[in-house]
Structures are given as structure tokens and as C-alpha cells.
Amino acid sequence: MGTGVPASEQTRCAKGDPQIYCPENAGGTEAGQVTDFQSPEDNRRQSKPGFSNPEDSGQLMASYEGKAKGYQVPPFGWRICLAHEFAEKRKPFHANNISLSNLIKHLGMGLRYLQWWYRKTQVEKKTPFIDLINCVPLRQIYGCPLGGIGGGTITRGWRGQFCRWQLNPGMYQHRTVIADQFTVCLRREGKTVYQQVLSLERPSVLRSWNWGLCGYFAFYHALYPRAWTVYQLPGQNVTLTCRQITPILPHDYQDSSLPVGVFVWDVENEGDEALDVSIMFSMRNGLGVGDDAPGGLWNEPFCLERDGETVQGLLLHHPTLPNPYTMAVAARLTADTTVTHITAFDPDSTGQQVWQDLLQDGQLDSPAGQSTPSQKGVGIAGAVCVTGKLPPRGQCRLEFSLAWDMPRIMFGAKGQVYYRRYTRFFGRDGNAAPALSHYALCRYVDWEEKISAWQSPILDDRSLPAWYKSALFNELYFLADGGTVWLEVPEDSLPEELVGSMCQLRPILREYGRFGYLEGQEYRMYNTYDVHFYASFALVMLWPKLELSLQYDMALATLREDLTRRQYLMSGVMAPVKRRNVIPHDIGDPDDEPWLRVNAYVVHDTADWKDLNLKFVLQVYRDYYLTGDQGFLRDMWPVCLAVMESEMKFDKDQDGLIENGGYADQTYDGWITTGPSAYCGGLWLAAVAVMVQMAVLCGAQDVQDKFSSILRRGREAYERLLWNGRYYNYDCSPQPQSCSIMSDQCAGQWFLRASGLGEGDTEVFPTPHVVCALQTIFEFNVQAFAGGAMGAVNGMQPHGVPDRSSIQSDEVWVGVVYGLAATMIQEGLTWEGFQTAEGCYRTVWERLGLAFQTPEAYCQQRVFRSLAYMRPLSIWAMQLALQQQQHKKASKPVVEQGTGLSTGPNLGPKEAMANPK
């Protein structure tokens, strides 16, 4: 492998493979990191002002041997040395992880699932919406995704690899594309002295390139939507800092939709000799699999000059149907830089021609004209190179962008044609990649100013622990990388008979578009509503119009029906796909035709679930409370009445409290619930209380009286049947697990407090009982589980052993834990809340290596389940609770006496809630 570096200037990497070469004088061996490990006593201090340490992720940086700190890398975030190896290697949840007793319980479901899976994969040739046979394997490699909301995403791993792709809407390909790399070339006095691919890989292709970067002198730092990779080039007195920027901008409904990412390379010269530095960005056209095989892919150079700024690069045309796209690799041309390119090379060859071209003079040949289309089975790649001068003890900046233009999309059924949100600003013709590149390279400075203005108040708050600052922003990756789509809504797609009753439906959907994100990258259903209940805090706080749009879509789906009968896998019964006046489980599968065909979920008939209707009512009022949008509330009021009427049938004994049906009829779809229960009963009472509030606001005295009566009876029944003196029992079944301590038992109170209710005259659950229940959960589910270091287990028996009566009761659900932590903060248990949530963050991000793929669940040992899941976005409920706590100190709510509930709109500080600080 040719480096162009004399042998006398090479030495072996201190701890690496013998074939990895790094120049000598590599620097010291001290990691030079600041950890934020504290003892429990120290942690308790974190709730007090003036206590917050920078985050270097403790052991994740233990391998770092460099001295470089990088250019303007922030102190807070998720930081990891590129040489780090995670010791713990867990496996996805499989049938062999189920206990014998639970296996027997679910034997029928398992057999039906196998039949369904075979028909789906072998007969229909489709991908199952949940594939329990072929789970996504553990890969502890992911970093910040590129791309705004709804235009597709490309994930770049923390070691620099481009490794997770979601260009076709909602469909993921987990594949590292070897040709997609950054390469550095340093030249002194007209001679190349160092040339290195900035990758630890040692692939079997492109073998003429110098692979095997020494990872002990590089680290990655993520604070979504930005990330930094710092490379100390041993022996060269040069440090590279690559800053990755994506336009994720709260309350912005234009630039946040753009399918772009920017890479800014700040190069620092600590030596006394001038250098020429080149960065080459190579990219394969396609992923080298599947729809690349027929050939016909082609590349061409472009140059766009506009408003005095010039951008040059390559267009990689990928015309494969049904969703053709063009990728643009581009760079900004300045007075101090030179931009060159190579239009086409074979990414499966040795790469000798490209390597020697760069090695010769630090530039590429820049042939004119487009490439010939690729032949069947033959790959094609291209590269763009930026060269700048690096003065002694000075620095230079080299700027790249990556953009992709897939304006017109079809989902898996190939029926309806949709246009992505960004086409409103950049056109639908499929020729926007140059303009997107130019816009990104000219606007990224403005984006960064907006990102800093949004994040700085939280990052600068010394009362907040460092891990929380990392978790709060980095968990937001899922809003863009949740298979997310943000679509334009055609005028003729809104049914007149339903639109007429909702005055703001058409204006909201036409102005802000249609938003969908998956339950999880492995659980492929859009807008799964029982889970969105938890995740929705991020959306309503940061992009409230998208939350309202989603709610209008859900209301439309509620009023429709699909009486097609199908078999449900858990029970084996035949029932309709969707009944009218019940909230759908989800809005559909991207491999089918979402929005047109809802309820992709076939495990249970969710028309009989007890939580979905209640969660709609609670979210409607919460969204109204945080946005102040009275038109939205008026539009949703008839839908809330309809779904609550549907819910009434579950109160079989008319005591004001609904009963569960003796199967897993709520979001815990593997955990049987019988009779009155803490979770669904609490949600029911909270929803009834909210209906009273909405009735007041809508001037419906008869409805107010009706639900006030239900609430009085239901509260009495709930306390009598479920309160045991320390917490609310799981349910009222005759089984021993009925007295399990459920970590999520206060979900109803959580939403009430988030909506400005649940205390004083609007109290539903006695405050002493709520606080006592939360303290019990902290004592048993948190501290008595895994040494208090893994969050809260879903169910804990009162004698201190996890509840293993179901396949979900002994799991930790990360999103539930963040919601629990928010509830603790709301009730004044701030230290306990942070302790509880910290266990999840450290387990997922630092111990299990699941950064940017936070799972739905993990057990105390061995397994995780459902990578890259929606629910952990609930961490933003913690932020809302903190903001409300701050605001409460400054103002007291005013409520009227009389009915036990506020008789006027109990609106909170909406301006404060809509912004992070």
C-alpha cells in the first residue's frame, strides 16, 4: 500500500494491529479526559446550582493517547475514543430468551406468527413490519445521522463510516459502504509527506489506499444535531477537526426539512513549517447492493455560482425506480482553496488510480463531462477534493456538503405518489441537488448560531448533570432518523365529509405538511400512538405545528373505518382492521400504503385496547395547554367526545373506573392486565378530568356535569381497589403478580401535571399517595434492581424480586423511565428523578454501545429489544418538568373553588414551555 511517506518517518501504532502504521512522535499516553463520575453523595448535589462537570464519557475515552482537544469542541456531549471497544456484547431478544412458562402461554401466538411471517416473506415477497426471525444484529458503531426531518437520513458512525441508510421512506439498510471516506493528504515543499484514509477499516477492496488509522489518537464527540471528530496526526504536528452539521432547528419548518449535511474541516498546524493540506471526500453511487445491480448509474461534475459564492462538486445520479434520486458531494470554493474532482472510479477495484492521483500533487485530475452509465453488476464512485494552504502555527478551513434529492416518493405498495416537504422550497423536478448543496454551504453558519442559541441555556445551566445534557439532545436523533417522512398534502387527498367538521385541519396540513415517524427502526409502523404518547413531548415542545398536524391525521383516521376482517396473532380471532370512533394503533407500514391503510399492527385487535383513546384525549389537552391553540381544541372536541364514548363500554360495573380485559390490552402488549389497573385506570381518570376541563372551555355544561360525576365515582373506586398504603397495585387479578410495583403506574398524573393540572383544585390522585408511590418505585424498581445502575424495571414484586410473570414485566423500557423521571421531578423528587434516568443513559450509551440506536427495552442481563425506538424521546418531558418547576417559583396558578376542578382555562406559561429555557 503506497503512502508516499518515507519508511524512516513511519512507526507502528502503540497498541494497534502490527499492520497499522502511524508516524513517530505520537504524543503522550495520558488520556487527558475529564470524567463526570460521581459518588451517590456527589450526585445528590447535582440538583443544586453550581454543580455540573464536562462530559468525556468516562471509560469511553480511556484509550485516548492524544493531546489534541480539537477545534471548538464543546465540553458537553457523548465522547468516545475511536479505539474504544465495548466489552459487553448483548444479543437481540429471541424466543430462546423466554421462560418456559411464558413460552407455553404464547405458543399459539408463536405458531400463528410463523405462518404469517412465511406468507409475508415467501408469498407476498414483503418485509414483515416486525421481523422476529431476522432481528437487526448488534453493531456498536452508530453516530449522529445526517439529514433534516423527513427527507431521508444517512448515519455516519463514530469511527467515520457511512453505515445506516434510510433513503427509501421508512426502510433501512444497515450497510457500511467502504468507498465513502474522507482522506487527508499533507504536502511540504511540493512533496507529499502523509496520506491516510481517516478510517480504522482494513477492507478487501481499494487495497492501494492507506487504511488502518490509529484510533488511539482520535476521538468522536456528539451533541446532536452536530458532531465533531478530532484526529491528531502523529508525527505531523497537525490536528484535524471535522464538524458535522445538520439543520435540525426548533420552530423552523423550512430548513429543518432539508436532506443535507455539512462537514467543516478545521486544520491546525502546530509546527513551524507551512503545509498544503487536502481533504478528499469519496462516495459510491448507491450502496453496492440491491437496486444498484441493474446498472445505469452515472456521475457528472457541477459548478454553481450564486450571490458571489461558488460551490463545486459531483452529482451521483441513481435513476432506479420507484424512488430515483441524485446525491451531491460538494465543496465551497474560496479565495484560499482549490476544488478538484474525479468523476468516476470503480469502488470494488484496488483504487490505485485515485490514490496515485491524489498522492502526486494533492489534487484530482478533474475530467470534464459526465461518466458513462455503469454496467450491470459494476459499481461506480466519485470523489471531490479541497486543497488549502496551512501556514506555520496557523489554521485553515475546508468545507464539504452532502445532499440528496429524492423529491418524489412512493411507499412499498407503489400506489400513491408523494412529494417531500423540502420540495416546497427547492422544487419537484429532481434537479435540486446543486442548489441544496449551495444553500447548505452558505447557510450552515446561520444554522449553527440558531443551534447554539437553542442549546446554550441548557448546556450553561450548572444545576443540570452533564449526562443529562448529552441525553437530552442526542436522543433527538430519532425525530429525523426514525424512518421519518414529512410530506406535502395534496388538496384532493382530504375528504370533504371529514374536513368540514374541523376548521383548521386543511390549513394545518396544507401549510405544515404531513409528518410520520416509525415506532422503531425494527418496529415499522408510522405514528404508533400508544408510544407517541411518550415521545410526543419532543415534538410539541420543538416543532408544535408538526404535533398538531399528526393529531389532525390521527383524528381523521379515528373517524374512518376499514371493516376488512383479518386474523390477529395473539388471540387468533378474526376482527375488522379498523373500527370507527376508536384511535388507530398506527397510521400504517411504509412497505405498504400508510395513511390509506392504517393499523399495520396485527398482534392484537387494538380496538379493544384500553389506553389508546385515553392517550388521545390527554395529548389533545396537553397540546392545547402548551400551544394555546383554541381552534385546535374546538376541532378536537367532537373527536374526544366520540372516543370517550367508545371507551365507556370498558366500565362494565358503572363504578366510574374502566376494567382491563384479562389480556395484554395496552402498550405493554405482552403483559396481561385484568380488571381495574393502576396504569389504564390512572390514564382513564386523568382523561376524565381533562374532559371536564375541555367541557368548561367549550361551554358544554352537560358534558362537564357528566364527566364530573364519573370522576367522583372513579376516584373513589381507584383508591379503594388499588391503593395498598404504599403504591397502586398493578391490577385486580387473583394472581400473585397483581400486587407488583409497576414503574409506570403514575402515567395519568404525569400528563395531568404536564398540562397544568393534577394539584390543588384539579387534584385527581391524592398528592401524598403519588409521592409515596414514586418513592416506593425508586426504592424497589430502581435501587433494588441491578444495584440502582440500570434505571427502573417495569415490574417489581414487593419482596424485591423483578416480576417475571410476563416477557415485559422484567424489562427496562427506556422511554418509560424518562417519563417516570419527569413525574418524579414534577412531584419534587428531583434528585430521585435524575438518578433514575441516569441509569438508563449510562447503560445504553456507555455500557452497551447503543448510541444513536436507543432500544425500547433491555433486561438486567444478556438481551435488548427493538433498536432505535421512538419512546425514549420522552426525555423531553423531563425538560418540560424542569421548566414548569422554574416557572412555578415565579408565579402561582389561580383556580376557582367549587367543583373540585378548575372552572376556567387553566393555561400555563405557553411561551416558556415552547422554548427550552
Short mmCIF file of C-alpha atoms in Angstrom, two decimals, residues 365-620:
data_model
loop_
_atom_site.label_atom_id
_atom_site.label_comp_id
_atom_site.label_asym_id
_atom_site.label_seq_id
_atom_site.Cartn_x
_atom_site.Cartn_y
_atom_site.Cartn_z
CA ASP A 365 -7.48 15.37 -12.30
CA SER A 366 -10.94 16.97 -12.71
CA PRO A 367 -12.01 15.48 -16.06
CA ALA A 368 -14.84 17.29 -17.82
CA GLY A 369 -18.15 15.78 -18.78
CA GLN A 370 -20.31 13.05 -17.36
CA SER A 371 -19.28 9.45 -16.85
CA THR A 372 -20.60 6.60 -18.91
CA PRO A 373 -23.51 4.79 -17.21
CA SER A 374 -22.42 1.86 -15.07
CA GLN A 375 -22.74 -1.64 -16.45
CA LYS A 376 -24.83 -4.34 -14.83
CA GLY A 377 -23.11 -5.56 -11.66
CA VAL A 378 -20.31 -2.94 -11.86
CA GLY A 379 -20.07 -0.21 -9.24
CA ILE A 380 -19.26 3.46 -9.74
CA ALA A 381 -17.94 6.06 -7.30
CA GLY A 382 -16.55 9.58 -7.43
CA ALA A 383 -14.54 11.96 -5.26
CA VAL A 384 -14.20 15.67 -4.53
CA CYS A 385 -11.04 17.19 -3.07
CA VAL A 386 -10.45 20.55 -1.39
CA THR A 387 -6.91 21.89 -1.01
CA GLY A 388 -5.81 24.79 1.14
CA LYS A 389 -2.62 26.34 2.48
CA LEU A 390 -1.75 25.83 6.12
CA PRO A 391 0.69 28.44 7.45
CA PRO A 392 3.12 27.72 10.30
CA ARG A 393 1.31 27.80 13.64
CA GLY A 394 -1.83 28.62 11.69
CA GLN A 395 -5.06 27.05 10.57
CA CYS A 396 -7.29 26.68 7.53
CA ARG A 397 -10.87 25.63 6.87
CA LEU A 398 -12.18 23.25 4.21
CA GLU A 399 -15.95 22.89 3.73
CA PHE A 400 -17.93 19.99 2.22
CA SER A 401 -21.60 19.18 1.90
CA LEU A 402 -23.56 16.04 1.21
CA ALA A 403 -27.06 16.43 -0.23
CA TRP A 404 -29.56 14.03 -1.74
CA ASP A 405 -32.57 14.92 -3.84
CA MET A 406 -35.36 12.30 -3.83
CA PRO A 407 -38.33 14.63 -4.28
CA ARG A 408 -40.98 12.17 -5.40
CA ILE A 409 -41.57 9.05 -3.35
CA MET A 410 -43.78 6.01 -3.32
CA PHE A 411 -44.20 3.67 -0.41
CA GLY A 412 -43.92 -0.10 -0.72
CA ALA A 413 -47.34 -0.67 -2.31
CA LYS A 414 -46.35 1.72 -5.13
CA GLY A 415 -49.76 3.34 -5.23
CA GLN A 416 -49.88 6.95 -4.10
CA VAL A 417 -47.21 9.45 -5.18
CA TYR A 418 -45.99 11.89 -2.52
CA TYR A 419 -43.63 14.87 -2.56
CA ARG A 420 -41.31 15.58 0.33
CA ARG A 421 -41.61 18.76 2.36
CA TYR A 422 -38.37 20.31 1.08
CA THR A 423 -39.74 20.35 -2.50
CA ARG A 424 -41.89 23.33 -1.46
CA PHE A 425 -38.65 25.33 -1.33
CA PHE A 426 -36.42 23.55 -3.89
CA GLY A 427 -38.78 22.18 -6.50
CA ARG A 428 -40.05 18.76 -7.54
CA ASP A 429 -38.05 18.15 -10.71
CA GLY A 430 -35.23 16.11 -9.22
CA ASN A 431 -32.54 18.65 -10.16
CA ALA A 432 -32.23 20.39 -6.79
CA ALA A 433 -29.03 18.74 -5.53
CA PRO A 434 -26.69 21.59 -6.67
CA ALA A 435 -28.99 24.23 -5.13
CA LEU A 436 -29.31 22.23 -1.90
CA SER A 437 -25.51 21.96 -1.70
CA HIS A 438 -25.02 25.67 -2.33
CA TYR A 439 -27.68 26.60 0.22
CA ALA A 440 -26.20 24.32 2.88
CA LEU A 441 -22.63 25.59 2.45
CA CYS A 442 -23.78 29.21 2.55
CA ARG A 443 -26.23 28.86 5.44
CA TYR A 444 -24.56 26.49 7.88
CA VAL A 445 -23.07 29.36 9.91
CA ASP A 446 -26.58 30.71 10.49
CA TRP A 447 -27.77 27.20 11.40
CA GLU A 448 -25.04 26.85 13.99
CA GLU A 449 -25.94 30.19 15.54
CA LYS A 450 -29.53 29.02 15.91
CA ILE A 451 -28.44 25.66 17.32
CA SER A 452 -26.22 27.39 19.89
CA ALA A 453 -28.98 29.83 20.87
CA TRP A 454 -31.29 26.86 21.45
CA GLN A 455 -28.84 24.62 23.32
CA SER A 456 -26.71 27.08 25.27
CA PRO A 457 -29.19 27.90 28.05
CA ILE A 458 -29.35 24.20 28.93
CA LEU A 459 -25.66 23.49 28.44
CA ASP A 460 -24.75 26.52 30.56
CA ASP A 461 -27.09 25.55 33.39
CA ARG A 462 -24.71 24.33 36.09
CA SER A 463 -27.56 22.76 38.07
CA LEU A 464 -28.06 20.10 35.38
CA PRO A 465 -25.86 16.98 35.31
CA ALA A 466 -23.59 16.50 32.32
CA TRP A 467 -25.03 13.14 31.26
CA TYR A 468 -28.49 14.74 31.02
CA LYS A 469 -27.26 17.41 28.62
CA SER A 470 -25.91 14.70 26.35
CA ALA A 471 -29.02 12.57 26.60
CA LEU A 472 -31.48 15.41 26.06
CA PHE A 473 -30.04 16.47 22.72
CA ASN A 474 -28.62 13.21 21.43
CA GLU A 475 -31.88 11.30 21.89
CA LEU A 476 -33.44 13.78 19.46
CA TYR A 477 -31.73 11.89 16.63
CA PHE A 478 -34.88 9.79 16.31
CA LEU A 479 -37.06 12.68 15.17
CA ALA A 480 -35.09 12.68 11.91
CA ASP A 481 -33.79 9.10 11.88
CA GLY A 482 -36.98 7.34 12.86
CA GLY A 483 -37.75 6.41 9.26
CA THR A 484 -39.26 9.87 9.25
CA VAL A 485 -41.28 11.34 6.41
CA TRP A 486 -42.53 14.92 6.08
CA LEU A 487 -44.80 15.17 3.07
CA GLU A 488 -46.75 17.74 1.14
CA VAL A 489 -50.52 17.16 1.33
CA PRO A 490 -52.39 17.29 -1.99
CA GLU A 491 -55.62 19.28 -1.83
CA ASP A 492 -57.69 16.41 -3.21
CA SER A 493 -56.45 13.97 -0.56
CA LEU A 494 -58.56 15.45 2.25
CA PRO A 495 -62.12 14.06 2.35
CA GLU A 496 -64.74 16.80 2.42
CA GLU A 497 -67.11 14.93 4.71
CA LEU A 498 -64.47 14.81 7.45
CA VAL A 499 -62.70 18.11 6.80
CA GLY A 500 -65.86 20.15 7.23
CA SER A 501 -66.13 19.46 10.97
CA MET A 502 -62.52 20.52 11.65
CA CYS A 503 -61.94 24.11 10.60
CA GLN A 504 -58.16 24.12 10.97
CA LEU A 505 -57.47 20.70 9.50
CA ARG A 506 -56.96 21.83 5.92
CA PRO A 507 -54.88 24.95 6.80
CA ILE A 508 -52.61 23.00 9.18
CA LEU A 509 -51.99 20.07 6.84
CA ARG A 510 -51.60 22.27 3.77
CA GLU A 511 -49.22 24.72 5.48
CA TYR A 512 -47.15 22.35 7.61
CA GLY A 513 -47.48 19.06 5.76
CA ARG A 514 -47.95 15.51 6.96
CA PHE A 515 -45.50 14.04 9.47
CA GLY A 516 -44.78 10.41 10.22
CA TYR A 517 -42.12 8.59 12.21
CA LEU A 518 -41.76 4.90 12.98
CA GLU A 519 -42.37 3.20 16.28
CA GLY A 520 -38.84 1.94 15.80
CA GLN A 521 -36.42 1.13 13.04
CA GLU A 522 -37.24 -2.55 13.70
CA TYR A 523 -40.95 -1.98 14.53
CA ARG A 524 -42.00 -0.50 11.23
CA MET A 525 -45.29 1.33 11.88
CA TYR A 526 -45.82 5.06 11.46
CA ASN A 527 -47.03 7.20 14.37
CA THR A 528 -47.68 4.28 16.74
CA TYR A 529 -49.94 6.19 19.05
CA ASP A 530 -49.55 4.40 22.38
CA VAL A 531 -45.79 5.04 22.07
CA HIS A 532 -46.10 8.54 20.62
CA PHE A 533 -47.86 9.36 23.90
CA TYR A 534 -44.41 9.26 25.50
CA ALA A 535 -42.33 10.61 22.61
CA SER A 536 -44.66 13.48 21.74
CA PHE A 537 -43.09 15.85 24.27
CA ALA A 538 -40.13 16.39 21.96
CA LEU A 539 -42.38 17.20 19.02
CA VAL A 540 -44.80 19.52 20.78
CA MET A 541 -42.01 21.43 22.53
CA LEU A 542 -39.78 21.86 19.49
CA TRP A 543 -42.00 21.60 16.38
CA PRO A 544 -45.52 22.12 17.77
CA LYS A 545 -47.12 22.52 14.33
CA LEU A 546 -45.94 19.01 13.41
CA GLU A 547 -47.53 17.67 16.57
CA LEU A 548 -50.82 19.36 15.66
CA SER A 549 -50.57 18.01 12.12
CA LEU A 550 -50.06 14.49 13.48
CA GLN A 551 -53.07 14.94 15.76
CA TYR A 552 -55.28 16.02 12.87
CA ASP A 553 -54.17 12.97 10.90
CA MET A 554 -54.98 10.77 13.88
CA ALA A 555 -58.40 12.41 14.22
CA LEU A 556 -59.12 11.75 10.53
CA ALA A 557 -58.15 8.10 10.91
CA THR A 558 -60.31 7.80 14.03
CA LEU A 559 -63.44 8.80 12.17
CA ARG A 560 -62.84 6.27 9.41
CA GLU A 561 -63.34 2.52 9.39
CA ASP A 562 -61.98 -0.47 7.49
CA LEU A 563 -64.21 -3.49 8.07
CA THR A 564 -61.90 -5.90 6.23
CA ARG A 565 -61.55 -8.88 8.55
CA ARG A 566 -58.19 -10.41 9.42
CA GLN A 567 -56.74 -12.78 11.99
CA TYR A 568 -54.95 -11.31 15.00
CA LEU A 569 -51.85 -13.22 16.02
CA MET A 570 -52.12 -13.19 19.81
CA SER A 571 -55.72 -14.38 20.11
CA GLY A 572 -56.27 -15.99 16.71
CA VAL A 573 -59.66 -14.26 16.39
CA MET A 574 -60.96 -12.63 13.20
CA ALA A 575 -61.88 -8.94 13.54
CA PRO A 576 -62.00 -5.76 11.43
CA VAL A 577 -58.84 -3.82 10.59
CA LYS A 578 -60.24 -0.56 11.98
CA ARG A 579 -63.48 0.40 13.70
CA ARG A 580 -64.92 3.89 13.66
CA ASN A 581 -64.51 6.21 16.66
CA VAL A 582 -61.52 4.42 18.13
CA ILE A 583 -57.95 5.66 17.86
CA PRO A 584 -55.87 3.54 15.47
CA HIS A 585 -52.75 1.84 16.79
CA ASP A 586 -50.67 3.26 13.93
CA ILE A 587 -51.04 5.05 10.62
CA GLY A 588 -49.56 2.24 8.52
CA ASP A 589 -46.47 0.42 7.25
CA PRO A 590 -44.03 2.19 4.87
CA ASP A 591 -43.73 -1.08 2.96
CA ASP A 592 -47.46 -0.85 2.25
CA GLU A 593 -49.52 2.36 1.88
CA PRO A 594 -49.54 4.37 5.13
CA TRP A 595 -52.36 6.86 5.75
CA LEU A 596 -54.51 4.99 3.23
CA ARG A 597 -54.24 1.66 5.10
CA VAL A 598 -53.80 2.10 8.85
CA ASN A 599 -53.20 -0.43 11.63
CA ALA A 600 -50.27 -2.41 10.27
CA TYR A 601 -50.08 -3.96 13.74
CA VAL A 602 -51.67 -7.44 13.67
CA VAL A 603 -50.65 -8.80 17.07
CA HIS A 604 -53.78 -7.58 18.91
CA ASP A 605 -57.10 -6.09 17.85
CA THR A 606 -56.37 -2.67 19.32
CA ALA A 607 -59.99 -1.51 19.03
CA ASP A 608 -60.31 -3.17 22.45
CA TRP A 609 -57.15 -1.67 23.91
CA LYS A 610 -57.84 0.46 26.93
CA ASP A 611 -55.16 3.13 26.58
CA LEU A 612 -55.27 4.49 23.00
CA ASN A 613 -58.45 6.59 23.27
CA LEU A 614 -57.37 7.96 26.63
CA LYS A 615 -53.94 8.93 25.34
CA PHE A 616 -55.54 10.89 22.51
CA VAL A 617 -57.67 12.92 24.92
CA LEU A 618 -54.72 13.58 27.22
CA GLN A 619 -52.47 14.64 24.35
CA VAL A 620 -55.11 16.93 22.86
#
